[in-house]
CSV table of C-alpha atoms in Angstrom, one decimal:
chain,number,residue,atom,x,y,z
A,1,UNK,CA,-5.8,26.4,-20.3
A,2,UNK,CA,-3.7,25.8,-17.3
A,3,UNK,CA,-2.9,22.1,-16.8
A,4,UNK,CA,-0.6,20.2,-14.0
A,5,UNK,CA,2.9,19.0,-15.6
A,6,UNK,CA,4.6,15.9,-14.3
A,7,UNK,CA,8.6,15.0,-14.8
A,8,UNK,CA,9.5,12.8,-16.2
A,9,UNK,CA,6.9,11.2,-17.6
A,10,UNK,CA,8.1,7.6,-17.1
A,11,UNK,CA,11.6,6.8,-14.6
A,12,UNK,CA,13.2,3.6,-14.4
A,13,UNK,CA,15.1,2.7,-11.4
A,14,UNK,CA,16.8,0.1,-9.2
A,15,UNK,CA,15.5,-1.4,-6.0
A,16,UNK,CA,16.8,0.3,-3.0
A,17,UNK,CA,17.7,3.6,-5.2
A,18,UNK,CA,16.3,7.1,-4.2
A,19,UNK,CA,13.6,8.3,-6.9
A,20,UNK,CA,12.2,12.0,-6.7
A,21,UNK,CA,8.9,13.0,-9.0
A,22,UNK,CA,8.4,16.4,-9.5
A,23,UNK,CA,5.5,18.1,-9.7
A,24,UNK,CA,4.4,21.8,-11.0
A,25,UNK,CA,0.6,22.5,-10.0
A,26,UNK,CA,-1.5,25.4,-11.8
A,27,UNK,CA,0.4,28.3,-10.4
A,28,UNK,CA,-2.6,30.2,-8.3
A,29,UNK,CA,-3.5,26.3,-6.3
A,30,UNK,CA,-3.2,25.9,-3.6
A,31,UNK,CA,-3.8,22.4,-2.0
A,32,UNK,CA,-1.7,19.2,-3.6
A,33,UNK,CA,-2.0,15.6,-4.0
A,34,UNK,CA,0.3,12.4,-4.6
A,35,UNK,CA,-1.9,9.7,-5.7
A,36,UNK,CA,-0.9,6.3,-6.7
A,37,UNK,CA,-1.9,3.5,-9.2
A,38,UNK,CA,-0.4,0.1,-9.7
A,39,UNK,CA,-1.1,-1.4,-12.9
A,40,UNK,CA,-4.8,-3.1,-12.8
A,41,UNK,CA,-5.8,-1.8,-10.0
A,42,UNK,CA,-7.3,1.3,-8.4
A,43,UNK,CA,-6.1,4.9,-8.0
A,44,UNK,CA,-5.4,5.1,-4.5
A,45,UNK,CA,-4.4,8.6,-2.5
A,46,UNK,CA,-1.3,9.3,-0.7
A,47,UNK,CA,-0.5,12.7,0.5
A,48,UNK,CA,-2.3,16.1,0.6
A,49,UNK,CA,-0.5,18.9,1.6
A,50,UNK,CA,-1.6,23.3,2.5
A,51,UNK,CA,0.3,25.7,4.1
A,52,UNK,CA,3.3,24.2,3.8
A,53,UNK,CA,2.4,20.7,5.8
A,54,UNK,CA,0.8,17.4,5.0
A,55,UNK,CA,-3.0,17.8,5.5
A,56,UNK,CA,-4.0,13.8,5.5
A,57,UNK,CA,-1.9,10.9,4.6
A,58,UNK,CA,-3.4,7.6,3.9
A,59,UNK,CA,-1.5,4.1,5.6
A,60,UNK,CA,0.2,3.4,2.3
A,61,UNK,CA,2.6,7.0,3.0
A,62,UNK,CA,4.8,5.7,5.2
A,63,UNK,CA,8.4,6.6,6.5
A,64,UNK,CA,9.9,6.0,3.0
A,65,UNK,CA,8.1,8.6,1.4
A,66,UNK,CA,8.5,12.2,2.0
A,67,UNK,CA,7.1,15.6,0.1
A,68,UNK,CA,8.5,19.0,-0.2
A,69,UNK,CA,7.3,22.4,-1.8
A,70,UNK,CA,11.1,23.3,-2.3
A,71,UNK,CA,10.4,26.8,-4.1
A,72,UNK,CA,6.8,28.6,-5.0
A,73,UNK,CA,6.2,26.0,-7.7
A,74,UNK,CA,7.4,22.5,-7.4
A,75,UNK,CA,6.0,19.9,-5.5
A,76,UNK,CA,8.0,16.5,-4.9
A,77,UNK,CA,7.7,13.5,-3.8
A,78,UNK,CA,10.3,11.7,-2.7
A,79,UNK,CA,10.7,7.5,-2.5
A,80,UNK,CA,13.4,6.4,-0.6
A,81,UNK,CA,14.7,3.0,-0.9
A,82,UNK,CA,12.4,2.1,-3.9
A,83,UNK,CA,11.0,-1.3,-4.0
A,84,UNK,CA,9.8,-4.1,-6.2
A,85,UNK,CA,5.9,-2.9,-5.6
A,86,UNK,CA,6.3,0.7,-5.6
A,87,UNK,CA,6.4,0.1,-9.2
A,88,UNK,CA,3.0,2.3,-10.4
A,89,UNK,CA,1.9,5.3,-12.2
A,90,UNK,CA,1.8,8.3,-10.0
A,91,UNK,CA,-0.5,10.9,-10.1
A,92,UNK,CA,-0.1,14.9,-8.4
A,93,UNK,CA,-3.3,17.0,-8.5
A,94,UNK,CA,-3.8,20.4,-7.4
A,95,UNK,CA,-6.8,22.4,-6.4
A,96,UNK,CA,-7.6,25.8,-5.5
A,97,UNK,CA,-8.5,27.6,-2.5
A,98,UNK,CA,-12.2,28.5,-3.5
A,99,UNK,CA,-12.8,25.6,-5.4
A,100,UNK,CA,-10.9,22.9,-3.1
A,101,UNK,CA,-13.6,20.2,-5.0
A,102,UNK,CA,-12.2,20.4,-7.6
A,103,UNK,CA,-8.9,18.3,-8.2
A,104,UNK,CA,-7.0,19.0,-12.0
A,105,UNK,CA,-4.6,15.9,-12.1
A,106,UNK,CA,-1.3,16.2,-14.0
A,107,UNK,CA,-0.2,12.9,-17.0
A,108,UNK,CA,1.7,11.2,-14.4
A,109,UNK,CA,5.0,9.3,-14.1
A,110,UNK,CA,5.3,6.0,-14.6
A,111,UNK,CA,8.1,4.5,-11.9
A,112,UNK,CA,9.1,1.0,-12.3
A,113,UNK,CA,11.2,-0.5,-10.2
A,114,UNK,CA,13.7,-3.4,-11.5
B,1,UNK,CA,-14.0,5.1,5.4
B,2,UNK,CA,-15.9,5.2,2.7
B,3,UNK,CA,-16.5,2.3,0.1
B,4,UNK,CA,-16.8,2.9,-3.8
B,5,UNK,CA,-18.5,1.0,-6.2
B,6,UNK,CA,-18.9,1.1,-9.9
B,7,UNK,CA,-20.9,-1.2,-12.1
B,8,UNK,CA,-20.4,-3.0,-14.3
B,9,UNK,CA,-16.5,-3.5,-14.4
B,10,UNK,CA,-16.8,-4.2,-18.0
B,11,UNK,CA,-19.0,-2.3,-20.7
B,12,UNK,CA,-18.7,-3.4,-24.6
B,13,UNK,CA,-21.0,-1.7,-26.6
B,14,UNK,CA,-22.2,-0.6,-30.2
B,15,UNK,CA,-21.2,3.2,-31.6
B,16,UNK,CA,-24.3,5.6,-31.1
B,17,UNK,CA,-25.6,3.5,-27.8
B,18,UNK,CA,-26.8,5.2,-24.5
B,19,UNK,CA,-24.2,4.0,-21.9
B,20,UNK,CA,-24.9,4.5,-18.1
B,21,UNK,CA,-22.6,3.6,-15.4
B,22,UNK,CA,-23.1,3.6,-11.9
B,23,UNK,CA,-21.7,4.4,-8.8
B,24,UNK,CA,-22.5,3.8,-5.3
B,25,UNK,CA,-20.7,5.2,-2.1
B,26,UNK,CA,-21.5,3.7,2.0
B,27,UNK,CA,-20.3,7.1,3.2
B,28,UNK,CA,-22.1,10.5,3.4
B,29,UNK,CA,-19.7,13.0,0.9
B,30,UNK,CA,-19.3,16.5,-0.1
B,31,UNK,CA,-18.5,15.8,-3.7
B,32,UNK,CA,-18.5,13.3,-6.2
B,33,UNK,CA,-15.9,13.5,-9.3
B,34,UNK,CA,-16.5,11.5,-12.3
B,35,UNK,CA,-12.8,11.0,-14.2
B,36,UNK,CA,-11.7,9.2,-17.8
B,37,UNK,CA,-8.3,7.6,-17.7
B,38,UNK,CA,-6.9,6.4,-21.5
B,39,UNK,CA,-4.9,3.5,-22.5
B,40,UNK,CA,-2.1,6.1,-21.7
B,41,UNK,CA,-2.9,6.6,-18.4
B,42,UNK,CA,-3.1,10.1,-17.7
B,43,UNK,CA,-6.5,10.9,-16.1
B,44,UNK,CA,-8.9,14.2,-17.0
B,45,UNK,CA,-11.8,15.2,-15.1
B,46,UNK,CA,-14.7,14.9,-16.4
B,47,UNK,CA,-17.5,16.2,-14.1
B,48,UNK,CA,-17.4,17.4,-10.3
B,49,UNK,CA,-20.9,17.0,-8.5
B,50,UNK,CA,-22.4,17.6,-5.0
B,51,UNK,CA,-25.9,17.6,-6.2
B,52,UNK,CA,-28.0,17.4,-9.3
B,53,UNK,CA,-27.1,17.0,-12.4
B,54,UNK,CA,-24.6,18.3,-14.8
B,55,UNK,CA,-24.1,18.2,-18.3
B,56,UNK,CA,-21.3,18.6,-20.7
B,57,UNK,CA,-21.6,17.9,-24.5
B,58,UNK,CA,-22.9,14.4,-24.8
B,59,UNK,CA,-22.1,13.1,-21.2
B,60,UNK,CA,-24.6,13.9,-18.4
B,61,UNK,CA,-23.6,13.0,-14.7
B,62,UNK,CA,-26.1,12.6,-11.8
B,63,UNK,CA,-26.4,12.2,-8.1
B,64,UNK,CA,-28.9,11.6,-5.7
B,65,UNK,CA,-27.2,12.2,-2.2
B,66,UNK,CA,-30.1,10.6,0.0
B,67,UNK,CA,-29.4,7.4,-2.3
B,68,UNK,CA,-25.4,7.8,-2.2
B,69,UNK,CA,-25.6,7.4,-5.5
B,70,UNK,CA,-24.7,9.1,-9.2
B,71,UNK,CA,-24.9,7.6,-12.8
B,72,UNK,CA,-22.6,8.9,-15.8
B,73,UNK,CA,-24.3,8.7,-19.0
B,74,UNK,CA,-22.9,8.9,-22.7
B,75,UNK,CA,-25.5,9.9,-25.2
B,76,UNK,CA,-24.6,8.7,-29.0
B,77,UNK,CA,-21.9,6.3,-27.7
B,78,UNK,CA,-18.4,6.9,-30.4
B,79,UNK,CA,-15.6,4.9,-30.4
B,80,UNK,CA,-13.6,7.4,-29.0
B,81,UNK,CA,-15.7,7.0,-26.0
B,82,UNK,CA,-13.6,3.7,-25.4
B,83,UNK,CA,-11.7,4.5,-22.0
B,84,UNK,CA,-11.8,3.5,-18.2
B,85,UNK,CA,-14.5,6.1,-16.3
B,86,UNK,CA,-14.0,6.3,-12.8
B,87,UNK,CA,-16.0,7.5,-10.0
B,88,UNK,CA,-14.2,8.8,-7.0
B,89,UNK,CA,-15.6,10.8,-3.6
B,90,UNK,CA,-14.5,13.3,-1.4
B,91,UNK,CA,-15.2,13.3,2.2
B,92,UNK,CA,-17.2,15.9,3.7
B,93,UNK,CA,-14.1,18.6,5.1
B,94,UNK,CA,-13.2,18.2,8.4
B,95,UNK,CA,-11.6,21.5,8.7
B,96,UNK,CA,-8.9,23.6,6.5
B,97,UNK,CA,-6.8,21.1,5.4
B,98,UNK,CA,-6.5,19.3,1.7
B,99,UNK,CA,-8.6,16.0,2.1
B,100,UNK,CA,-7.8,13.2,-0.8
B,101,UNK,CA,-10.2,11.5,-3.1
B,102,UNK,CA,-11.2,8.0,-2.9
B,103,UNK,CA,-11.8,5.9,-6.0
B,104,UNK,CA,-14.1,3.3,-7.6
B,105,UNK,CA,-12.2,0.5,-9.4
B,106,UNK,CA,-12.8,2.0,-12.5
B,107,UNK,CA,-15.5,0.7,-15.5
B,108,UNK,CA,-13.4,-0.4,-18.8
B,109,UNK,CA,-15.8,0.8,-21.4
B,110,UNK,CA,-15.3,-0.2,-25.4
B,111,UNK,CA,-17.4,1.7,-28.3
B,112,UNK,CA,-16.8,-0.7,-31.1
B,113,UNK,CA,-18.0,1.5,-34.8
């Protein structure tokens, strides 16, 4: 069955550092998510992106985050400047164009942030 | 924006018990997705609703939509069951673009044998 993959699966990094977590959605989807969870608390959404451009992005995806579909099946997201509390298990999902419903969420990467 | 609730937070209960959960959303939708997150953290979809009722082995999930409501229920509870459940919405589109999900805080639930 065709799943979302996440790399890597867990990234330790230091404040201020650049972190990039790649993404490969099920190769025929075509919408993408970035969603977020900090430990003990709720999943919360970032990005969506179609066609090549953000869709929606929620008040947490700010200036220091960025996202890129840099060939026909990656899908990054970029944290510049990484910070104490971007420390949080991040989540990409991918749906498909008849079925946008329906979300299939990759394993995650864990980021913390020392 | 919409607000999601899920009771209770907490659920222990014995192996072979019917478990229900509930979920409760302020805003009108256009579907419902109930998910199952494990100590590990990775998250699986469990059911996607916009009306109804759906089955799938021994979990059944609901919704009423006049209510702005749904339940998740686990027939023959089984230890394996043990796992965070959470409910999460989808607004109704507002055009052709991709439109995030918005989550319940989750309901810890334990199967003890």
């Amino acid at each position: 069955e065709p799943e979302v993959t996440q790399t890597p699966s867990h990234q330790v990094t230091q404040m201020g550092q650049e972190v990039i977590l790649r993404c490969v959605p099920i190769s025929n989807h075509l919408y993408f998510y970035w969603y977020r969870q900090i430990l003990g608390q709720k999943v919360e959404f970032l990005v969506s992106f179609y066609n090549n451009e953000i869709s929606e992005k929620s008040e947490i995806f700010d200036d220091q985050f960025s996202v890129e579909r840099p060939d026909g099946s990656n899908f990054t997201l970029k944290i510049r400047s990484t910070k104490l509390e971007d420390s949080a298990m991040y989540f990409c999902a991918s749906s498909a164009i008849r079925a946008r419903n329906e979300q299939y969420f990759g394993p995650g990467t864990r980021l913390t942030v020392t | 924006k919409n607000e999601v609730e899920q009771s209770p937070q907490n659920l222990t209960a014995q192996e072979g018990e019917f478990i229900t959960i509930n979920c409760s959303y302020s805003v009108g939708i256009s579907a419902l997705h109930w998910l199952q997150q494990h100590p590990g953290g990775g998250i699986v979809s469990l059911f996607m609703l916009s009306s109804g009722k759906k089955k799938h082995g021994r979990l059944i999930a609901t919704i009423n939509i006049q209510e702005k409501h749904s339940s998740l229920h686990i027939t023959a509870s089984h230890p394996r069951d043990s796992a965070v459940y959470i409910c999460a919405v989808r607004a109704p589109y507002s055009g052709g673009g991709a439109d995030g999900l918005t989550f319940g805080k989750g309901t810890h639930l334990i199967i003890q044998p």
